[in-house]
N, CA, C and O atoms as a printed pandas DataFrame, in Angstrom:
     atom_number atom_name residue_name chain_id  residue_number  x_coord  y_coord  z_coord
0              1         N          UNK        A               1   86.394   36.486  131.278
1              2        CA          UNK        A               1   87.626   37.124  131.721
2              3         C          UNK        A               1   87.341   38.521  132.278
3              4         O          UNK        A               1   87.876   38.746  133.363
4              5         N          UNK        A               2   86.774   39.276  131.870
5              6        CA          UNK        A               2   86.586   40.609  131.977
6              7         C          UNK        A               2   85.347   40.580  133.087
7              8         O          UNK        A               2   85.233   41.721  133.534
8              9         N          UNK        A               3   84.446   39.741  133.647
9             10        CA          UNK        A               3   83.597   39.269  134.626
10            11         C          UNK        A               3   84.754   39.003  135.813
11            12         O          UNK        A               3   84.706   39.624  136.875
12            13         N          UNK        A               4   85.578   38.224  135.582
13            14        CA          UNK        A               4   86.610   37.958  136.746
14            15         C          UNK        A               4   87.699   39.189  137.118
15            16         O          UNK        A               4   88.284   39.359  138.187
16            17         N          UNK        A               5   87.763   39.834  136.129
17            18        CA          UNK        A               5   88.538   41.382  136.672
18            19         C          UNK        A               5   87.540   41.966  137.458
19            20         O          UNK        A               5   87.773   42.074  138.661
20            21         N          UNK        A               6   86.313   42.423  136.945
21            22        CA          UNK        A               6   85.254   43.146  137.805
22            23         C          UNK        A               6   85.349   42.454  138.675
23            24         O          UNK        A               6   86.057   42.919  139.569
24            25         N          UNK        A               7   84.849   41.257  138.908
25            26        CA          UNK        A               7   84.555   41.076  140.548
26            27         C          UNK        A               7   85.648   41.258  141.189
27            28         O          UNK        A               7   85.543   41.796  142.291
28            29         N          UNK        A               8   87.210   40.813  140.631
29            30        CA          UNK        A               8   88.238   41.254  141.327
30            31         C          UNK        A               8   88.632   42.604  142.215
31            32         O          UNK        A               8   89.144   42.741  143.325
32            33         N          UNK        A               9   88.050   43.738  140.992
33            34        CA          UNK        A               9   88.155   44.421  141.288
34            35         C          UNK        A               9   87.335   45.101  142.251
35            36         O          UNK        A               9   87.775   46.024  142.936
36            37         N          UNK        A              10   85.716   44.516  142.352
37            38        CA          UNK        A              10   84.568   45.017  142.799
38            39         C          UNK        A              10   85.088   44.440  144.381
39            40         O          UNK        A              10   84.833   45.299  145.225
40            41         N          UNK        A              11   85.688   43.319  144.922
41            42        CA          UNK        A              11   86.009   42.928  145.810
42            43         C          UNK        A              11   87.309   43.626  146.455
43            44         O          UNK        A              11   87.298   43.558  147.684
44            45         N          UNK        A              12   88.471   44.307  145.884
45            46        CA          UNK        A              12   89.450   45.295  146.339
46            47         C          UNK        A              12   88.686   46.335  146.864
47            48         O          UNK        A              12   89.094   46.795  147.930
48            49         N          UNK        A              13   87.596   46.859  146.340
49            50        CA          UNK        A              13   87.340   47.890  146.922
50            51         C          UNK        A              13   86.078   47.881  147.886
51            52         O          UNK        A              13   85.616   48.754  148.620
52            53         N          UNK        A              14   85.793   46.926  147.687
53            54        CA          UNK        A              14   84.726   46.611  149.225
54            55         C          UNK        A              14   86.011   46.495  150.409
55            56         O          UNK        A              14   86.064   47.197  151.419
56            57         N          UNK        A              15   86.866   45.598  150.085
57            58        CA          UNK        A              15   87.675   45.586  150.965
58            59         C          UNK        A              15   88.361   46.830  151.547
59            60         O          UNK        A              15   88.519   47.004  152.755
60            61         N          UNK        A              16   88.687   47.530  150.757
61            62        CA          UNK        A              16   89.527   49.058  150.922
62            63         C          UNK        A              16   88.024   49.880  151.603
63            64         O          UNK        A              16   88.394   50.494  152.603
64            65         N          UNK        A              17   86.973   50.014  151.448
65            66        CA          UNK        A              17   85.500   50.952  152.203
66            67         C          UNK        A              17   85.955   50.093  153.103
67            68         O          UNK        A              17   86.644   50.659  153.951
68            69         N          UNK        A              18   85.831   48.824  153.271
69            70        CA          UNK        A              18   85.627   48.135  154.622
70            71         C          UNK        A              18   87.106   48.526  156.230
71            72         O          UNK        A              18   86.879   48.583  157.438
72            73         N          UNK        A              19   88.630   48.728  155.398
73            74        CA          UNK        A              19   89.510   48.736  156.124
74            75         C          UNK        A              19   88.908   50.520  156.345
75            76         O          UNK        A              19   88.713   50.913  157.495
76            77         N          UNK        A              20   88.713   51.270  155.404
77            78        CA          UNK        A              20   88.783   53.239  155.825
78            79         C          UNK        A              20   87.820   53.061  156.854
79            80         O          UNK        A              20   88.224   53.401  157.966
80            81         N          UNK        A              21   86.955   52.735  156.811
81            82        CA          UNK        A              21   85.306   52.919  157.697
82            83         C          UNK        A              21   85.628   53.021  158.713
83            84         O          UNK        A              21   85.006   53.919  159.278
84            85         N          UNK        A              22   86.767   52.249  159.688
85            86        CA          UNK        A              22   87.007   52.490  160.536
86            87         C          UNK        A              22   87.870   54.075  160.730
87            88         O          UNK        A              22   87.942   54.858  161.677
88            89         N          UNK        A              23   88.309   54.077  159.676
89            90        CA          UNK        A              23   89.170   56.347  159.404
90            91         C          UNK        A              23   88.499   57.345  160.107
91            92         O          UNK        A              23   88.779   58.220  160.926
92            93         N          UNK        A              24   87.167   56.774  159.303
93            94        CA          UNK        A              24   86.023   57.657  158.811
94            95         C          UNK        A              24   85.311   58.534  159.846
95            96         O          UNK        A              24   84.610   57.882  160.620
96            97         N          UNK        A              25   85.326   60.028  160.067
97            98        CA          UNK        A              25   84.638   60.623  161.012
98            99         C          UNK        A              25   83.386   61.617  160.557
99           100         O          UNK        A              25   83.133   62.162  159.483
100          101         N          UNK        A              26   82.639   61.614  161.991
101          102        CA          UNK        A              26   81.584   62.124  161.442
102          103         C          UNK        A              26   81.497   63.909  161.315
103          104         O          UNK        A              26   82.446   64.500  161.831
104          105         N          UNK        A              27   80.817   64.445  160.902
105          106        CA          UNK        A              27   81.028   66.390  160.884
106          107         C          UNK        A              27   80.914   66.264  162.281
107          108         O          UNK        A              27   82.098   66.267  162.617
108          109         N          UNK        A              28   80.172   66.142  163.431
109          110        CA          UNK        A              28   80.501   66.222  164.902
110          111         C          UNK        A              28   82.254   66.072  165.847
111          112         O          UNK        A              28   82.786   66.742  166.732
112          113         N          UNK        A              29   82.686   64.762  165.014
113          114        CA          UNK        A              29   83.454   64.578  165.340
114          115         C          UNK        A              29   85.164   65.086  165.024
115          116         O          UNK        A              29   86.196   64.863  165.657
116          117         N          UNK        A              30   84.903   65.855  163.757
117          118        CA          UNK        A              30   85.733   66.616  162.955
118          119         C          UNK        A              30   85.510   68.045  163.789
119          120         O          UNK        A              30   86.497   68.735  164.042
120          121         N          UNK        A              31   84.654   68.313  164.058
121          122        CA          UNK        A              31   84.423   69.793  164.419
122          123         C          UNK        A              31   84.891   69.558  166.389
123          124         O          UNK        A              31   85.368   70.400  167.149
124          125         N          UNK        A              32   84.536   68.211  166.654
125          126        CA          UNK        A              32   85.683   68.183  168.648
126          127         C          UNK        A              32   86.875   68.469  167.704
127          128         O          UNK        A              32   87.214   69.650  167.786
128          129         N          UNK        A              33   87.687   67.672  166.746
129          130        CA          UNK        A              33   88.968   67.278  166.528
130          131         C          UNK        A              33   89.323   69.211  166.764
131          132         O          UNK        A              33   89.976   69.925  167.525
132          133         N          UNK        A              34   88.486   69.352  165.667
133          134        CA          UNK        A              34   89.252   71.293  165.238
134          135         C          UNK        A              34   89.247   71.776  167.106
135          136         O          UNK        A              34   90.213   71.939  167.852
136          137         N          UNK        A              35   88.181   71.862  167.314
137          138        CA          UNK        A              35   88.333   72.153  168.765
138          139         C          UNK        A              35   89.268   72.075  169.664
139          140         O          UNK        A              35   89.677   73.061  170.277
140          141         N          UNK        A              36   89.628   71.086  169.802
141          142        CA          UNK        A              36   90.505   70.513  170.415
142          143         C          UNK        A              36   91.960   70.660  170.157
143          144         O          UNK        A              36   92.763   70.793  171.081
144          145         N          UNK        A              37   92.461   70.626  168.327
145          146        CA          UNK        A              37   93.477   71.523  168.581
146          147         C          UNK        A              37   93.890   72.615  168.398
147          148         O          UNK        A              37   95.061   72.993  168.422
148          149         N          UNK        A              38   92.861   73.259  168.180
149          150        CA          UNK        A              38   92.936   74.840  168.509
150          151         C          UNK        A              38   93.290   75.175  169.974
151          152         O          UNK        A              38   94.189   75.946  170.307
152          153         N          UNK        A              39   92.396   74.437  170.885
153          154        CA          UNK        A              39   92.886   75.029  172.415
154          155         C          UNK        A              39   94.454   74.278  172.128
155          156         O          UNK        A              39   95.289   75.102  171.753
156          157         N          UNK        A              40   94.828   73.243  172.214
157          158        CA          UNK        A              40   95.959   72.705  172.173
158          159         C          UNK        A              40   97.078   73.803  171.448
159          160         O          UNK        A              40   97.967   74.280  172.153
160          161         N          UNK        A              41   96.969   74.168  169.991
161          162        CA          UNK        A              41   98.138   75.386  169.487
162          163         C          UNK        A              41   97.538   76.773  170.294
163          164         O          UNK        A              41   98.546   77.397  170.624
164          165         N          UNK        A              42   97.049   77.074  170.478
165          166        CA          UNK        A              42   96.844   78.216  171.575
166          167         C          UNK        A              42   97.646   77.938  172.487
167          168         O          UNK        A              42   98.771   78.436  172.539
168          169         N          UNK        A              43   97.067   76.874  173.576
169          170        CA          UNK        A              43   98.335   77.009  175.104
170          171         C          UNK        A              43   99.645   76.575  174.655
171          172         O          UNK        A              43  100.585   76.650  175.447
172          173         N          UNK        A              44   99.863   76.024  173.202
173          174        CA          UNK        A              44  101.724   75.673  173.412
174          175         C          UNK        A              44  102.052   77.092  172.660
175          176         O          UNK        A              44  103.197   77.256  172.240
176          177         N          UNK        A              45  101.157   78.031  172.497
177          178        CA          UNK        A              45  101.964   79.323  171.679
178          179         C          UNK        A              45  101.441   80.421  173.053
179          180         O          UNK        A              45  101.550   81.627  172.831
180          181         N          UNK        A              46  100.847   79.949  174.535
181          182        CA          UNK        A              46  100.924   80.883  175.851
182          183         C          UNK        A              46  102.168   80.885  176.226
183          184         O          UNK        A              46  102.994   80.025  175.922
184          185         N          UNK        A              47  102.323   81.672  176.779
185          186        CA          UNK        A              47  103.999   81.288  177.733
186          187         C          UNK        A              47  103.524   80.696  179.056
187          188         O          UNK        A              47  104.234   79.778  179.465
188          189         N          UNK        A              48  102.387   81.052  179.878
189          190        CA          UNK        A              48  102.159   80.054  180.920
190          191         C          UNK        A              48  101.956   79.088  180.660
191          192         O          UNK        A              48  102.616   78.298  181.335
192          193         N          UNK        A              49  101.144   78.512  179.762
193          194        CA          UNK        A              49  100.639   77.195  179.306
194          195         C          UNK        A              49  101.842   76.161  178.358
195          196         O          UNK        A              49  101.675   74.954  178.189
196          197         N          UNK        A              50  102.990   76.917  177.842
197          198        CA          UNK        A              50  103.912   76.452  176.591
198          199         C          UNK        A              50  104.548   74.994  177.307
199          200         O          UNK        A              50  104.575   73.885  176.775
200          201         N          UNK        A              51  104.928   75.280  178.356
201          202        CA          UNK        A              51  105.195   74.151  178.963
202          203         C          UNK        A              51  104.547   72.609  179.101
203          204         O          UNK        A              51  105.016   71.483  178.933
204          205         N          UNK        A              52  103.187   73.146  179.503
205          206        CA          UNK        A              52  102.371   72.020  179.984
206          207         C          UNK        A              52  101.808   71.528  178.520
207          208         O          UNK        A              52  101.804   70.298  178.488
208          209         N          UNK        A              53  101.323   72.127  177.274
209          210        CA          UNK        A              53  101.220   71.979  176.167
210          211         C          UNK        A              53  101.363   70.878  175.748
211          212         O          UNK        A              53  102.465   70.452  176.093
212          213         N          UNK        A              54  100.453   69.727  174.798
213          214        CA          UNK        A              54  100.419   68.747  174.057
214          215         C          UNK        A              54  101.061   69.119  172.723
215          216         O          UNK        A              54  101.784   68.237  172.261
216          217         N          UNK        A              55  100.980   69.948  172.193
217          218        CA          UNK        A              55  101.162   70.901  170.991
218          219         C          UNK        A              55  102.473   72.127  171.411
219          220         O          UNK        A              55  102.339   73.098  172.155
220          221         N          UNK        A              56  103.601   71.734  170.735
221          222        CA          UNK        A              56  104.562   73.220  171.185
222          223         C          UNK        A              56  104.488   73.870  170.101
223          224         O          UNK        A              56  104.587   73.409  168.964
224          225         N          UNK        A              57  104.232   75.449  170.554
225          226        CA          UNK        A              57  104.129   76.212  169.405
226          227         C          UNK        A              57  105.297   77.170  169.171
227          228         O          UNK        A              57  106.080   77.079  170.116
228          229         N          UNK        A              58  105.574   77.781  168.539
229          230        CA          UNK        A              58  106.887   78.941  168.282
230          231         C          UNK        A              58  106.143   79.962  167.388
231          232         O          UNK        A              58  105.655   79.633  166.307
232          233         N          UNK        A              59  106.061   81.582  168.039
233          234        CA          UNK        A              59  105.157   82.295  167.132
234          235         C          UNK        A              59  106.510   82.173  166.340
235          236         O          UNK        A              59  107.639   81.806  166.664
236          237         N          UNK        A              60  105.745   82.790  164.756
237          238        CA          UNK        A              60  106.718   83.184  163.655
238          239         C          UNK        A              60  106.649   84.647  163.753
239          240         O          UNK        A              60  107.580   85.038  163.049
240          241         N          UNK        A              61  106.166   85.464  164.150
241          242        CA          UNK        A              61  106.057   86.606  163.538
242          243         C          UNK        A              61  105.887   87.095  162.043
243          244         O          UNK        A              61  106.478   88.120  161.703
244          245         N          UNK        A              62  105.449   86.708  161.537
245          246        CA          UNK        A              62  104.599   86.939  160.121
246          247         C          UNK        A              62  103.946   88.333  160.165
247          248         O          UNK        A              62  102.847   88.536  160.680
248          249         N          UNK        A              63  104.662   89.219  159.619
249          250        CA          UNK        A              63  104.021   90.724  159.406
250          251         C          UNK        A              63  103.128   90.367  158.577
251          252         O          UNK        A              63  102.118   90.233  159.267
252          253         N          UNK        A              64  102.850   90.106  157.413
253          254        CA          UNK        A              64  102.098   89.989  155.997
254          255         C          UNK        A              64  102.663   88.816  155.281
255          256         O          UNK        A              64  103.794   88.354  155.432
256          257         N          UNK        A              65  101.395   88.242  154.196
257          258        CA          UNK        A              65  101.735   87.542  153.735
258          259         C          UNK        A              65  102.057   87.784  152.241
259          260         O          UNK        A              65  101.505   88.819  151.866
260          261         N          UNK        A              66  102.858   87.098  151.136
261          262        CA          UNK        A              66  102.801   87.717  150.141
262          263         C          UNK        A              66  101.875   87.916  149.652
263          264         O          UNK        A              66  100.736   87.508  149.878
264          265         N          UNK        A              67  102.477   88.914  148.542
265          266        CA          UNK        A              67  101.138   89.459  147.203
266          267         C          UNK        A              67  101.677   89.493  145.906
267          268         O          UNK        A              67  100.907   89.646  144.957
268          269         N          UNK        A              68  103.221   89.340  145.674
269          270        CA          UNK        A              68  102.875   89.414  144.554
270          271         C          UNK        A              68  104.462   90.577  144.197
271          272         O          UNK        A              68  105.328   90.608  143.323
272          273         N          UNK        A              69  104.170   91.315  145.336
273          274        CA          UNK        A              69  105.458   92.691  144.869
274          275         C          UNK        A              69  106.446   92.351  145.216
275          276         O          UNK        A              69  107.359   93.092  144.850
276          277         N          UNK        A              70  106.845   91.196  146.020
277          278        CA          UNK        A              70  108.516   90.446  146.615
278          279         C          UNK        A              70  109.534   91.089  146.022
279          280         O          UNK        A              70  109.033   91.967  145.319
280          281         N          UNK        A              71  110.226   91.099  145.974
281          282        CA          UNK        A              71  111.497   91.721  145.523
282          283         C          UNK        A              71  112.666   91.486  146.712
283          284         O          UNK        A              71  112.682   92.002  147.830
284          285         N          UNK        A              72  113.608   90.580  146.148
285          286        CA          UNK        A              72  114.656   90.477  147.055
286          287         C          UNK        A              72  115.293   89.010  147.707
287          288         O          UNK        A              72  114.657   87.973  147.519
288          289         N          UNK        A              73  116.520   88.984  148.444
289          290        CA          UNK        A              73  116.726   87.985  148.783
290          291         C          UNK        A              73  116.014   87.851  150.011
291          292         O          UNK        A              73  115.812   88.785  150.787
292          293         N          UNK        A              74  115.559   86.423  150.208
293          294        CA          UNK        A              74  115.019   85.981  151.257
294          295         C          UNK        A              74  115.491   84.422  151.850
295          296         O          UNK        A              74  115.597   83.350  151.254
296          297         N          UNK        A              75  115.740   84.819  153.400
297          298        CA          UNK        A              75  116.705   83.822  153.919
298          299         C          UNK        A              75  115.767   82.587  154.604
299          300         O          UNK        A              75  115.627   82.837  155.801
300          301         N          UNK        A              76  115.239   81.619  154.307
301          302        CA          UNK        A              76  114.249   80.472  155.180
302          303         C          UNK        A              76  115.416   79.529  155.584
303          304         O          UNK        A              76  116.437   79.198  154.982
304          305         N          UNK        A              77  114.820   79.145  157.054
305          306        CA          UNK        A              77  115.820   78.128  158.066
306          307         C          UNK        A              77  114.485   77.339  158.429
307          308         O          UNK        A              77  113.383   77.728  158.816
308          309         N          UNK        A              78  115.072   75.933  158.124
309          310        CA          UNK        A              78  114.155   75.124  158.356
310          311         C          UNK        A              78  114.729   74.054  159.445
311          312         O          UNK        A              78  115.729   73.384  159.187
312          313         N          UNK        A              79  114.077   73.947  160.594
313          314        CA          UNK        A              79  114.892   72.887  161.925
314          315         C          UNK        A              79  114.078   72.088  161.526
315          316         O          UNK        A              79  113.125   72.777  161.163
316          317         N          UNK        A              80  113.730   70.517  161.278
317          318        CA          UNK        A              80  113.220   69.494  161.421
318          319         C          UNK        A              80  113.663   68.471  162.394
319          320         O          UNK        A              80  114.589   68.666  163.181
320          321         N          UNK        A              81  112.904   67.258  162.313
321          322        CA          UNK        A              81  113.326   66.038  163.249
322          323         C          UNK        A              81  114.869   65.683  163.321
323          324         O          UNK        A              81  115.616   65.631  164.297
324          325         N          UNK        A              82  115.127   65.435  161.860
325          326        CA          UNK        A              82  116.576   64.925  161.690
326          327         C          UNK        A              82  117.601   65.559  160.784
327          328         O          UNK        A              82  118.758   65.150  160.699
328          329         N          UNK        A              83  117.032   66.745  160.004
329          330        CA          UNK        A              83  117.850   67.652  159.286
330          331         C          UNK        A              83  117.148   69.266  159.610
331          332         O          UNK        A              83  116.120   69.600  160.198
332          333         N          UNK        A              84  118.089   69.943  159.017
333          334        CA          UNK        A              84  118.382   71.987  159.157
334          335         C          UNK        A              84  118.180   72.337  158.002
335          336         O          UNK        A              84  119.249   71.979  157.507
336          337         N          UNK        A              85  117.702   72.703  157.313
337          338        CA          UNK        A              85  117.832   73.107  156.268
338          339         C          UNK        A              85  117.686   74.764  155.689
339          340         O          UNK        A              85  116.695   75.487  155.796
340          341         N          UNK        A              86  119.158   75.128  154.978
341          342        CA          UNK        A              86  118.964   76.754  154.900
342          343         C          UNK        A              86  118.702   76.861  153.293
343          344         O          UNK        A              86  119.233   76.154  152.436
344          345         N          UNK        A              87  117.646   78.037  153.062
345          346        CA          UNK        A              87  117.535   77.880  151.887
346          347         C          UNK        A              87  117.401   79.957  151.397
347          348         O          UNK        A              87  116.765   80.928  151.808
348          349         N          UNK        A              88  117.931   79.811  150.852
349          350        CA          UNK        A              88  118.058   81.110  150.276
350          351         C          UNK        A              88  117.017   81.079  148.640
351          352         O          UNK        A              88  117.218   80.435  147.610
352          353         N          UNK        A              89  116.200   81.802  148.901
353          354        CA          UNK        A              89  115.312   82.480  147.813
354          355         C          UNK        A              89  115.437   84.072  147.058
355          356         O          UNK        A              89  115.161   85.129  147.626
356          357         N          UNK        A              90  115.745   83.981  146.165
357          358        CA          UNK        A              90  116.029   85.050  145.397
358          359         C          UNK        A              90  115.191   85.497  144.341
359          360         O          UNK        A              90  115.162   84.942  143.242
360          361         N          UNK        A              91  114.415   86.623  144.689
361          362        CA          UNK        A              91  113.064   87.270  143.903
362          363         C          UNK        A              91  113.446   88.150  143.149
363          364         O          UNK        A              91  113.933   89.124  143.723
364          365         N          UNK        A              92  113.397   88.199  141.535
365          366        CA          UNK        A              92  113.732   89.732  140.578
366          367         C          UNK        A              92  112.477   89.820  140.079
367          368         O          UNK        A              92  111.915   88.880  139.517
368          369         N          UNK        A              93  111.901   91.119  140.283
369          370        CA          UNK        A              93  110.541   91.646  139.404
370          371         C          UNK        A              93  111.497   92.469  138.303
371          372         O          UNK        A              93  112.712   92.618  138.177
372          373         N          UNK        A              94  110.363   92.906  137.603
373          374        CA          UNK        A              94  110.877   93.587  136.329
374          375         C          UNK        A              94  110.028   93.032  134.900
375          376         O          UNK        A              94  108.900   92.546  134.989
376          377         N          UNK        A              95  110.627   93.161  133.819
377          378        CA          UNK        A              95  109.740   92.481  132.653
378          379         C          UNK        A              95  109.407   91.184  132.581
379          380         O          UNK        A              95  108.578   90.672  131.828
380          381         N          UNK        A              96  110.437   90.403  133.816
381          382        CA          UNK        A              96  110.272   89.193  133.423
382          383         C          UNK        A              96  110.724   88.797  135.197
383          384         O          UNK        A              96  111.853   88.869  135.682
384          385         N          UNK        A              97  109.722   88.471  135.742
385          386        CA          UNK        A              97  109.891   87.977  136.928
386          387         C          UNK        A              97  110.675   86.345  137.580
387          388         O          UNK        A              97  109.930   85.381  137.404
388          389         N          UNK        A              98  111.833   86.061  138.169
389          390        CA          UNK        A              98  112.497   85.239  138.261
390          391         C          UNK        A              98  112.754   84.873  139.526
391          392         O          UNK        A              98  113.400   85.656  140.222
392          393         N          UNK        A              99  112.293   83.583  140.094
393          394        CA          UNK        A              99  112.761   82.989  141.099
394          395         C          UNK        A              99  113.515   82.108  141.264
395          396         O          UNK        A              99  113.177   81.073  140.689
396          397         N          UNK        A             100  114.953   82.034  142.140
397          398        CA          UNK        A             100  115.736   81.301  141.889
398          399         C          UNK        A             100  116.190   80.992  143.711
399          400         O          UNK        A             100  116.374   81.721  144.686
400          401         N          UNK        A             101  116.225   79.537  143.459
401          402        CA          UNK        A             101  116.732   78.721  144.649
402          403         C          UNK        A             101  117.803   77.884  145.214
403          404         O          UNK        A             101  118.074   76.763  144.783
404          405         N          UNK        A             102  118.365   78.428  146.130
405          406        CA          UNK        A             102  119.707   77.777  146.395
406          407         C          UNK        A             102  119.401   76.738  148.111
407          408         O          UNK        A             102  118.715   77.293  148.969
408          409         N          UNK        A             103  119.920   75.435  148.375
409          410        CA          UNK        A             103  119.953   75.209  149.598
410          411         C          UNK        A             103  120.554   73.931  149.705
411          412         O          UNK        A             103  120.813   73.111  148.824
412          413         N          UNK        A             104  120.778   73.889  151.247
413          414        CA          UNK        A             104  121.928   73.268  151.392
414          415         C          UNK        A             104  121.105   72.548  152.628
415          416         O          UNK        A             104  120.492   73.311  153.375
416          417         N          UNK        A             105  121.041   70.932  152.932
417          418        CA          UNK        A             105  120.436   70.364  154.029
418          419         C          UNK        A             105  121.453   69.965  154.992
419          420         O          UNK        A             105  122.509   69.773  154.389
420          421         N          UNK        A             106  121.544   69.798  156.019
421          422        CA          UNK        A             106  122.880   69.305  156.920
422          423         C          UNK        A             106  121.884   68.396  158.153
423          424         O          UNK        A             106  120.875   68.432  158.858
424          425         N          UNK        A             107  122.618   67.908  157.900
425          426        CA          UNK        A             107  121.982   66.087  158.902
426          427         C          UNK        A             107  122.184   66.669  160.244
427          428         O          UNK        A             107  123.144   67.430  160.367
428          429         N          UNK        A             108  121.317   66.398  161.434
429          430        CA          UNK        A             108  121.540   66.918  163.067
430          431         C          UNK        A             108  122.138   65.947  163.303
431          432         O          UNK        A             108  122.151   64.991  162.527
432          433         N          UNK        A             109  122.527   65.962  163.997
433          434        CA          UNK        A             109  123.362   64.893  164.801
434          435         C          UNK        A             109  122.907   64.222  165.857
435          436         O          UNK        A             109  122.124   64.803  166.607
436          437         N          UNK        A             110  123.291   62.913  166.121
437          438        CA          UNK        A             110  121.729   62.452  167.085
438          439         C          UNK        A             110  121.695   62.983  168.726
439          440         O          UNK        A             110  120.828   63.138  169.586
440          441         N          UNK        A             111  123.440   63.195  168.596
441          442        CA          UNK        A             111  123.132   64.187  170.167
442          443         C          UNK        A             111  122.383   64.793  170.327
443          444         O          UNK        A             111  121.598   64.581  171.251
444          445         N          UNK        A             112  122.255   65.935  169.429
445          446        CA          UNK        A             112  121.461   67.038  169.185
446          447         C          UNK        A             112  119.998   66.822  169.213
447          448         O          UNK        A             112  119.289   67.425  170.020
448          449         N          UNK        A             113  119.472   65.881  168.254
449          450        CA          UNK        A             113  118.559   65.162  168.553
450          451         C          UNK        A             113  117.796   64.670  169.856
451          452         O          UNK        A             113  116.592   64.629  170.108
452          453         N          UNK        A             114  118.686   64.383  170.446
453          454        CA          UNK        A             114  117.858   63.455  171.558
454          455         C          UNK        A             114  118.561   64.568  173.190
455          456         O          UNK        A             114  118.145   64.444  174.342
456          457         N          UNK        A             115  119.664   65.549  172.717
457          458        CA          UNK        A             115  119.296   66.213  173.968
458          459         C          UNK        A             115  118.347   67.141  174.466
459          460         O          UNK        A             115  117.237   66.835  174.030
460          461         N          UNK        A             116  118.301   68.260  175.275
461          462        CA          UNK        A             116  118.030   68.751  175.472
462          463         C          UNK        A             116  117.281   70.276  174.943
463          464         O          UNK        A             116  116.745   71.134  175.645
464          465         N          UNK        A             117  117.505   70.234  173.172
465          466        CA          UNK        A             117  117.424   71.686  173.044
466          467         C          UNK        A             117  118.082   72.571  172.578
467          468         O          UNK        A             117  118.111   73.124  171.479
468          469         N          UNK        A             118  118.718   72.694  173.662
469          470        CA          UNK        A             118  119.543   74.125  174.362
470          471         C          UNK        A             118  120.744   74.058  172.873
471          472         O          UNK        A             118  121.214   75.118  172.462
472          473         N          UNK        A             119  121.016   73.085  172.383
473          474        CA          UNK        A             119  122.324   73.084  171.235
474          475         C          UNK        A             119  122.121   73.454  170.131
475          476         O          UNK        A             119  122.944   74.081  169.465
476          477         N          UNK        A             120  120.462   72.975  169.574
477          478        CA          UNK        A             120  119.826   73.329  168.236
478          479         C          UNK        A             120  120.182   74.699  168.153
479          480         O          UNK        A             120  121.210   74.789  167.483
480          481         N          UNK        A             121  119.750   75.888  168.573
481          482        CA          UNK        A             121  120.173   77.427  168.297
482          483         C          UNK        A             121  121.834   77.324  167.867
483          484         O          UNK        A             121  121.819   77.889  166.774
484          485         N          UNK        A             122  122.620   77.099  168.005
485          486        CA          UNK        A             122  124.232   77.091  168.212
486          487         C          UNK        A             122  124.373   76.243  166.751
487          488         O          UNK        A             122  124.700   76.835  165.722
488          489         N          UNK        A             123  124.094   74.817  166.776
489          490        CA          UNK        A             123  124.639   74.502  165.889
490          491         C          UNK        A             123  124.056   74.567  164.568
491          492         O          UNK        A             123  124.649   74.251  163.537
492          493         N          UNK        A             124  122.535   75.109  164.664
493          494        CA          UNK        A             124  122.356   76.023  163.234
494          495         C          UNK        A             124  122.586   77.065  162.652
495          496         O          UNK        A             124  122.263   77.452  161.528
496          497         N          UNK        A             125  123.555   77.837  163.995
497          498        CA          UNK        A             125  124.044   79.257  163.691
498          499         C          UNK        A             125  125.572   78.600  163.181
499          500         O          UNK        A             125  126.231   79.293  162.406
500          501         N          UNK        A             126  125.954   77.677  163.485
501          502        CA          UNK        A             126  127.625   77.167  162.999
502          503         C          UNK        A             126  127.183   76.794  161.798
503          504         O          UNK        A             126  127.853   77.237  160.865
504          505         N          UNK        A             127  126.082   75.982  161.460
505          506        CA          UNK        A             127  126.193   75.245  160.100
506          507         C          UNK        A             127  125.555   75.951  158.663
507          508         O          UNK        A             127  125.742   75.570  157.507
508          509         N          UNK        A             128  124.803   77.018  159.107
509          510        CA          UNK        A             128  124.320   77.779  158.070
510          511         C          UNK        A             128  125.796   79.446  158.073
511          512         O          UNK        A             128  125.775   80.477  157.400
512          513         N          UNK        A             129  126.798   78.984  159.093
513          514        CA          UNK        A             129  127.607   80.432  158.497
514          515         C          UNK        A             129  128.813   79.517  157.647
515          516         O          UNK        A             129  129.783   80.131  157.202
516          517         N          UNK        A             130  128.706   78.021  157.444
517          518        CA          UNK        A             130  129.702   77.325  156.714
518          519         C          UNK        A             130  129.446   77.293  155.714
519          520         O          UNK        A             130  130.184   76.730  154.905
């Protein structure tokens, strides 16, 4: 019994090496991949290039990253494929440091979705002042 689990099992996982192998890349080929989309988030974060871009980028402007001294409310807006999501983070230092999270997701709408753009700004400024 315990001969027929092993091989069972010894045979799942030949099978599972056998389906990844094809995954599987080599350090040459990992190091084109990085290459490749590095130039790619570079020209979709050019403004000449943003257009033509495989990769669209949006700088964030990120002054610093945390450390540690936060203090305060902090407002994150998240646009995805098919939902917005606003989330308010609230940081207290002191003797006893406390983070507390509030948020609210709101479904896009498939207009929105599948037009143009130009509406996403508007109707995340309507749905995060509701």
């Amino acid at each position: 019994m315990v001969t027929a689990v092993a091989y069972r099992l010894s045979e799942q996982h030949r099978l599972i090496d056998e389906t990844l192998a094809e995954f599987k890349l080599t350090h040459e080929q990992l190091l084109q991949v990085k290459k490749r989309m590095r130039a790619e988030m570079e020209a979709g974060l050019k403004k000449k290039t943003h257009e033509t871009a495989k990769v669209k980028m949006l700088p964030t402007f990120v002054r610093s990253t945390p450390d540690g001294t936060e203090n305060g409310d902090f407002l994150a807006l998240d646009l995805g494929g098919t939902n917005f999501r606003v989330l308010l983070v609230k940081i207290r230092s002191g003797k006893r440091r406390t983070v507390e999270m509030h948020n609210k997701i709101y479904a896009i709408p498939i207009e929105v979705m599948q037009g143009t753009g130009e509406e996403a700004p508007f109707l995340c400024l309507h749905l995060s002042s509701t």
